Amino acid sequence: MNHTTGTIAQLVGGSLVGPGELKIDGVEQIDAASRGQLTFIGARRYAEQWPHSGASAALVTRGIEVDPTDGKAMIFVDNADLAMAQVLELFAPTPVGPPPGVHGSSVIDPSARIGQGVCIGPNCNVGPDVSIG
């Protein structure tokens, strides 16, 4: 995943203050964040922690005063919590589903219609005239 502070600012519709080319490879809470990670400041009490955070960038709710830090970026948004929810989707792992097919322990009625690519797991019972697509 190649995300930068600039692309994240664009995604969340935020105003970027600081470098736009910083690589971001994950998200973390402000007190646990390290270089390459994005954090968020949604309340004034977290603004005090920003200078001591290892994060490369922060989403900041507009109206919260945060001192700029050299080499770090801030992305000002209307609601840092909501913006972080958007960003989390960027870093969420791709869901891995079960492989298609019918497990050997399952019982399928002969009148059932099973579509292509369907997964029927262990010990399932598919009754008469059921259609699964």
Short mmCIF file of C-alpha atoms in Angstrom, two decimals:
data_model
loop_
_atom_site.label_atom_id
_atom_site.label_comp_id
_atom_site.label_asym_id
_atom_site.label_seq_id
_atom_site.Cartn_x
_atom_site.Cartn_y
_atom_site.Cartn_z
CA MET A 1 0.00 0.00 0.00
CA ASN A 2 1.44 3.33 -1.04
CA HIS A 3 -0.34 6.05 0.87
CA THR A 4 1.03 9.50 1.57
CA THR A 5 -0.14 12.36 3.70
CA GLY A 6 -1.19 14.11 0.48
CA THR A 7 -3.34 11.23 -0.78
CA ILE A 8 -4.91 10.76 2.64
CA ALA A 9 -5.72 14.48 2.88
CA GLN A 10 -7.39 14.23 -0.50
CA LEU A 11 -9.36 11.12 0.53
CA VAL A 12 -10.80 12.75 3.66
CA GLY A 13 -11.25 16.20 2.11
CA GLY A 14 -8.85 17.72 4.62
CA SER A 15 -6.50 20.69 4.61
CA LEU A 16 -2.88 19.53 4.73
CA VAL A 17 -0.34 21.46 6.77
CA GLY A 18 3.17 20.10 6.36
CA PRO A 19 4.77 17.67 3.94
CA GLY A 20 2.45 15.90 1.53
CA GLU A 21 4.89 13.18 0.51
CA LEU A 22 5.25 11.43 3.89
CA LYS A 23 4.63 7.69 3.50
CA ILE A 24 1.92 6.33 5.79
CA ASP A 25 1.80 2.59 6.34
CA GLY A 26 -0.60 2.31 9.26
CA VAL A 27 -2.62 3.99 11.97
CA GLU A 28 -2.18 4.08 15.74
CA GLN A 29 -3.21 5.93 18.89
CA ILE A 30 -1.27 9.10 19.51
CA ASP A 31 0.71 7.75 22.48
CA ALA A 32 1.71 4.51 20.75
CA ALA A 33 2.27 5.73 17.18
CA SER A 34 5.63 5.55 15.46
CA ARG A 35 7.20 6.87 12.28
CA GLY A 36 5.14 6.09 9.20
CA GLN A 37 1.90 5.98 11.14
CA LEU A 38 -1.10 8.28 11.18
CA THR A 39 -2.91 9.21 14.37
CA PHE A 40 -5.82 11.49 15.15
CA ILE A 41 -6.55 14.40 17.45
CA GLY A 42 -10.27 14.68 18.04
CA ALA A 43 -10.14 16.43 21.42
CA ARG A 44 -8.01 19.21 22.90
CA ARG A 45 -6.43 16.91 25.52
CA TYR A 46 -4.64 14.98 22.74
CA ALA A 47 -3.18 18.11 21.19
CA GLU A 48 -0.70 18.32 24.09
CA GLN A 49 0.62 14.86 23.20
CA TRP A 50 1.29 15.70 19.54
CA PRO A 51 4.84 17.07 20.00
CA HIS A 52 5.82 13.86 21.85
CA SER A 53 4.10 11.43 19.48
CA GLY A 54 6.17 9.33 17.12
CA ALA A 55 3.46 9.57 14.46
CA SER A 56 4.37 11.08 11.10
CA ALA A 57 0.96 12.69 10.68
CA ALA A 58 -2.30 13.40 12.45
CA LEU A 59 -5.89 13.97 11.47
CA VAL A 60 -6.99 17.00 13.50
CA THR A 61 -10.52 18.24 14.11
CA ARG A 62 -10.78 21.84 12.93
CA GLY A 63 -10.87 24.28 15.82
CA ILE A 64 -8.38 22.34 17.93
CA GLU A 65 -5.14 24.27 18.23
CA VAL A 66 -2.13 22.07 17.58
CA ASP A 67 1.44 23.30 17.44
CA PRO A 68 3.16 22.41 14.17
CA THR A 69 6.03 19.95 14.46
CA ASP A 70 8.95 19.94 12.01
CA GLY A 71 8.86 17.07 9.55
CA LYS A 72 5.34 16.02 10.52
CA ALA A 73 2.04 16.68 8.80
CA MET A 74 -1.39 17.61 10.09
CA ILE A 75 -4.58 17.11 8.13
CA PHE A 76 -7.38 19.35 9.38
CA VAL A 77 -10.88 17.92 8.97
CA ASP A 78 -14.36 18.63 10.33
CA ASN A 79 -14.32 15.48 12.47
CA ALA A 80 -11.09 13.56 13.06
CA ASP A 81 -12.92 10.48 14.38
CA LEU A 82 -15.00 10.14 11.22
CA ALA A 83 -12.00 10.83 8.99
CA MET A 84 -10.05 8.12 10.80
CA ALA A 85 -12.87 5.66 10.09
CA GLN A 86 -12.42 6.42 6.38
CA VAL A 87 -8.67 5.96 6.60
CA LEU A 88 -8.97 2.67 8.49
CA GLU A 89 -10.61 1.20 5.39
CA LEU A 90 -7.39 1.87 3.46
CA PHE A 91 -5.42 -0.30 5.85
CA ALA A 92 -7.98 -3.02 6.52
CA PRO A 93 -6.81 -6.43 5.35
CA THR A 94 -8.57 -7.94 2.39
CA PRO A 95 -11.20 -10.30 3.75
CA VAL A 96 -10.44 -13.92 3.06
CA GLY A 97 -13.52 -16.02 2.56
CA PRO A 98 -13.83 -19.76 2.52
CA PRO A 99 -13.17 -21.48 -0.78
CA PRO A 100 -16.19 -22.29 -2.96
CA GLY A 101 -17.60 -25.78 -2.75
CA VAL A 102 -19.61 -28.09 -0.56
CA HIS A 103 -17.98 -29.60 2.50
CA GLY A 104 -18.17 -33.40 2.63
CA SER A 105 -20.08 -33.39 5.95
CA SER A 106 -22.91 -31.24 4.56
CA VAL A 107 -26.23 -32.68 3.44
CA ILE A 108 -27.80 -31.18 0.30
CA ASP A 109 -31.33 -32.18 -0.77
CA PRO A 110 -31.36 -33.28 -4.43
CA SER A 111 -34.02 -30.65 -5.26
CA ALA A 112 -31.85 -27.78 -3.93
CA ARG A 113 -30.28 -25.44 -6.48
CA ILE A 114 -26.71 -24.43 -5.62
CA GLY A 115 -25.09 -21.62 -7.64
CA GLN A 116 -21.50 -21.42 -8.83
CA GLY A 117 -18.94 -20.10 -6.37
CA VAL A 118 -21.09 -20.88 -3.33
CA CYS A 119 -19.45 -22.16 -0.16
CA ILE A 120 -21.40 -24.57 2.01
CA GLY A 121 -19.44 -25.28 5.16
CA PRO A 122 -19.17 -28.29 7.45
CA ASN A 123 -22.32 -29.90 8.87
CA CYS A 124 -24.75 -27.70 6.92
CA ASN A 125 -28.15 -29.02 5.92
CA VAL A 126 -29.74 -27.56 2.76
CA GLY A 127 -33.39 -28.55 2.54
CA PRO A 128 -35.74 -29.27 -0.35
CA ASP A 129 -36.34 -26.64 -3.05
CA VAL A 130 -33.83 -24.24 -1.52
CA SER A 131 -31.97 -21.96 -3.91
CA ILE A 132 -28.51 -20.63 -2.91
CA GLY A 133 -26.77 -18.30 -5.30
#
